[in-house]
């Protein structure tokens, strides 16, 4: 996927500047409280533009400087290749997890999306979608 697939925002003024859409996605990621998550689709809906794939692309390219582990897949599966790091963050923040069954590959837990998902509201104490 190329940068052209991101929603149009007039382009950066400086070649090294983040696209405006990427800045908005990263700002949302920084708003998510510790212990809570939003899906890629949730972030796109919050912004009112783009979609899950565009948000995922932004996070893949620019998300290293924000709490990337708080923007997740809707099925609660941890980001492939980053499971140990993400799991460390989730455990440190008290993010609700569903322990993996014995048959699960690698016994890696999933996020408990029902309890961990944040709707962007001011109430961060247990309010989910």
CSV table of C-alpha atoms in Angstrom, one decimal:
chain,number,residue,atom,x,y,z
A,1,UNK,CA,0.0,0.0,0.0
A,2,UNK,CA,1.4,3.4,-0.9
A,3,UNK,CA,1.1,6.7,0.8
A,4,UNK,CA,-1.3,7.7,-1.9
A,5,UNK,CA,-3.9,5.3,-0.4
A,6,UNK,CA,-4.1,7.5,2.7
A,7,UNK,CA,-6.9,10.0,2.7
A,8,UNK,CA,-6.0,13.1,0.8
A,9,UNK,CA,-4.9,16.0,3.1
A,10,UNK,CA,-3.1,18.3,0.7
A,11,UNK,CA,0.3,16.8,1.3
A,12,UNK,CA,3.0,17.9,3.7
A,13,UNK,CA,4.6,21.3,3.5
A,14,UNK,CA,8.0,19.7,4.2
A,15,UNK,CA,9.1,16.4,2.6
A,16,UNK,CA,10.0,15.0,6.0
A,17,UNK,CA,6.8,16.1,7.7
A,18,UNK,CA,4.1,13.6,8.6
A,19,UNK,CA,1.0,13.6,6.4
A,20,UNK,CA,-1.8,15.4,8.2
A,21,UNK,CA,-3.9,12.2,8.3
A,22,UNK,CA,-1.0,10.4,10.0
A,23,UNK,CA,-0.7,13.1,12.6
A,24,UNK,CA,-4.4,12.8,13.4
A,25,UNK,CA,-4.2,9.0,13.7
A,26,UNK,CA,-1.2,9.3,16.0
A,27,UNK,CA,-3.0,12.0,18.1
A,28,UNK,CA,-5.9,9.6,18.7
A,29,UNK,CA,-3.5,6.8,19.7
A,30,UNK,CA,-2.0,9.1,22.3
A,31,UNK,CA,-5.5,9.8,23.7
A,32,UNK,CA,-6.3,6.1,24.5
A,33,UNK,CA,-5.9,5.6,28.2
A,34,UNK,CA,-3.5,3.0,29.7
A,35,UNK,CA,-5.3,-0.4,29.9
A,36,UNK,CA,-7.7,0.4,27.1
A,37,UNK,CA,-7.6,-0.1,23.3
A,38,UNK,CA,-9.3,1.0,20.1
A,39,UNK,CA,-9.4,-1.0,16.9
A,40,UNK,CA,-8.1,0.4,13.6
A,41,UNK,CA,-11.7,0.8,12.5
A,42,UNK,CA,-12.6,2.6,15.7
A,43,UNK,CA,-9.8,5.2,15.1
A,44,UNK,CA,-11.0,5.7,11.5
A,45,UNK,CA,-14.6,6.2,12.7
A,46,UNK,CA,-13.4,8.6,15.4
A,47,UNK,CA,-11.6,10.7,12.8
A,48,UNK,CA,-14.5,10.4,10.3
A,49,UNK,CA,-12.2,9.5,7.5
A,50,UNK,CA,-10.1,6.6,6.1
A,51,UNK,CA,-10.7,3.1,7.2
A,52,UNK,CA,-9.0,0.3,9.2
A,53,UNK,CA,-6.4,-0.3,6.5
A,54,UNK,CA,-5.3,3.3,6.3
A,55,UNK,CA,-5.0,3.5,10.1
A,56,UNK,CA,-3.0,0.3,10.1
A,57,UNK,CA,-0.7,1.7,7.4
A,58,UNK,CA,-0.1,4.9,9.5
A,59,UNK,CA,0.6,2.8,12.6
A,60,UNK,CA,3.0,0.6,10.7
A,61,UNK,CA,4.9,3.5,9.2
A,62,UNK,CA,4.8,6.1,12.0
A,63,UNK,CA,3.4,4.5,15.2
A,64,UNK,CA,6.6,3.7,17.0
A,65,UNK,CA,6.6,7.0,18.9
A,66,UNK,CA,3.1,6.6,20.3
A,67,UNK,CA,1.5,3.8,22.4
A,68,UNK,CA,1.0,1.6,19.3
A,69,UNK,CA,-0.1,-1.4,21.4
A,70,UNK,CA,-3.4,0.4,22.2
A,71,UNK,CA,-4.5,0.4,18.5
A,72,UNK,CA,-5.4,-3.2,17.7
A,73,UNK,CA,-7.1,-5.7,15.5
A,74,UNK,CA,-10.8,-6.1,16.1
A,75,UNK,CA,-10.4,-9.8,17.0
A,76,UNK,CA,-8.1,-9.1,19.9
A,77,UNK,CA,-5.1,-11.0,18.4
A,78,UNK,CA,-1.8,-9.4,19.3
A,79,UNK,CA,0.2,-7.7,16.5
A,80,UNK,CA,2.1,-10.6,14.8
A,81,UNK,CA,5.9,-10.3,15.4
A,82,UNK,CA,5.4,-7.9,18.4
A,83,UNK,CA,3.5,-10.2,20.8
A,84,UNK,CA,6.1,-10.2,23.6
A,85,UNK,CA,6.5,-6.4,23.6
A,86,UNK,CA,2.8,-5.8,23.4
A,87,UNK,CA,2.0,-8.3,26.1
A,88,UNK,CA,4.5,-6.6,28.4
A,89,UNK,CA,2.7,-3.3,27.9
A,90,UNK,CA,-0.7,-4.9,28.4
A,91,UNK,CA,0.3,-6.5,31.6
A,92,UNK,CA,2.0,-3.4,32.9
A,93,UNK,CA,-1.1,-1.3,32.2
A,94,UNK,CA,-3.7,-3.9,33.4
A,95,UNK,CA,-5.3,-4.3,30.0
A,96,UNK,CA,-7.9,-7.1,30.1
A,97,UNK,CA,-6.7,-10.2,28.4
A,98,UNK,CA,-8.2,-13.6,27.6
A,99,UNK,CA,-5.7,-16.3,28.4
A,100,UNK,CA,-5.0,-18.6,25.5
A,101,UNK,CA,-6.2,-22.2,25.5
A,102,UNK,CA,-3.8,-25.1,25.4
A,103,UNK,CA,-4.5,-25.5,21.6
A,104,UNK,CA,-3.6,-21.9,20.8
A,105,UNK,CA,-0.3,-21.6,18.9
A,106,UNK,CA,2.3,-20.3,21.3
A,107,UNK,CA,-0.3,-20.0,24.1
A,108,UNK,CA,-0.4,-16.2,23.4
A,109,UNK,CA,-3.4,-14.5,25.1
A,110,UNK,CA,-5.7,-12.2,23.2
A,111,UNK,CA,-7.2,-8.9,24.3
A,112,UNK,CA,-10.5,-9.1,26.0
A,113,UNK,CA,-12.1,-6.7,23.6
A,114,UNK,CA,-15.4,-6.5,25.4
A,115,UNK,CA,-13.7,-5.1,28.5
A,116,UNK,CA,-10.6,-3.4,27.0
A,117,UNK,CA,-12.3,-1.4,24.1
A,118,UNK,CA,-12.5,2.3,24.7
A,119,UNK,CA,-15.1,4.4,23.0
A,120,UNK,CA,-13.2,7.7,23.3
A,121,UNK,CA,-15.5,9.1,26.0
A,122,UNK,CA,-14.3,11.0,29.1
A,123,UNK,CA,-15.4,8.0,31.3
A,124,UNK,CA,-12.4,5.7,31.2
A,125,UNK,CA,-13.4,3.6,34.2
A,126,UNK,CA,-15.0,0.5,32.7
A,127,UNK,CA,-17.0,2.1,30.0
A,128,UNK,CA,-16.8,0.1,26.8
A,129,UNK,CA,-18.8,-0.2,23.6
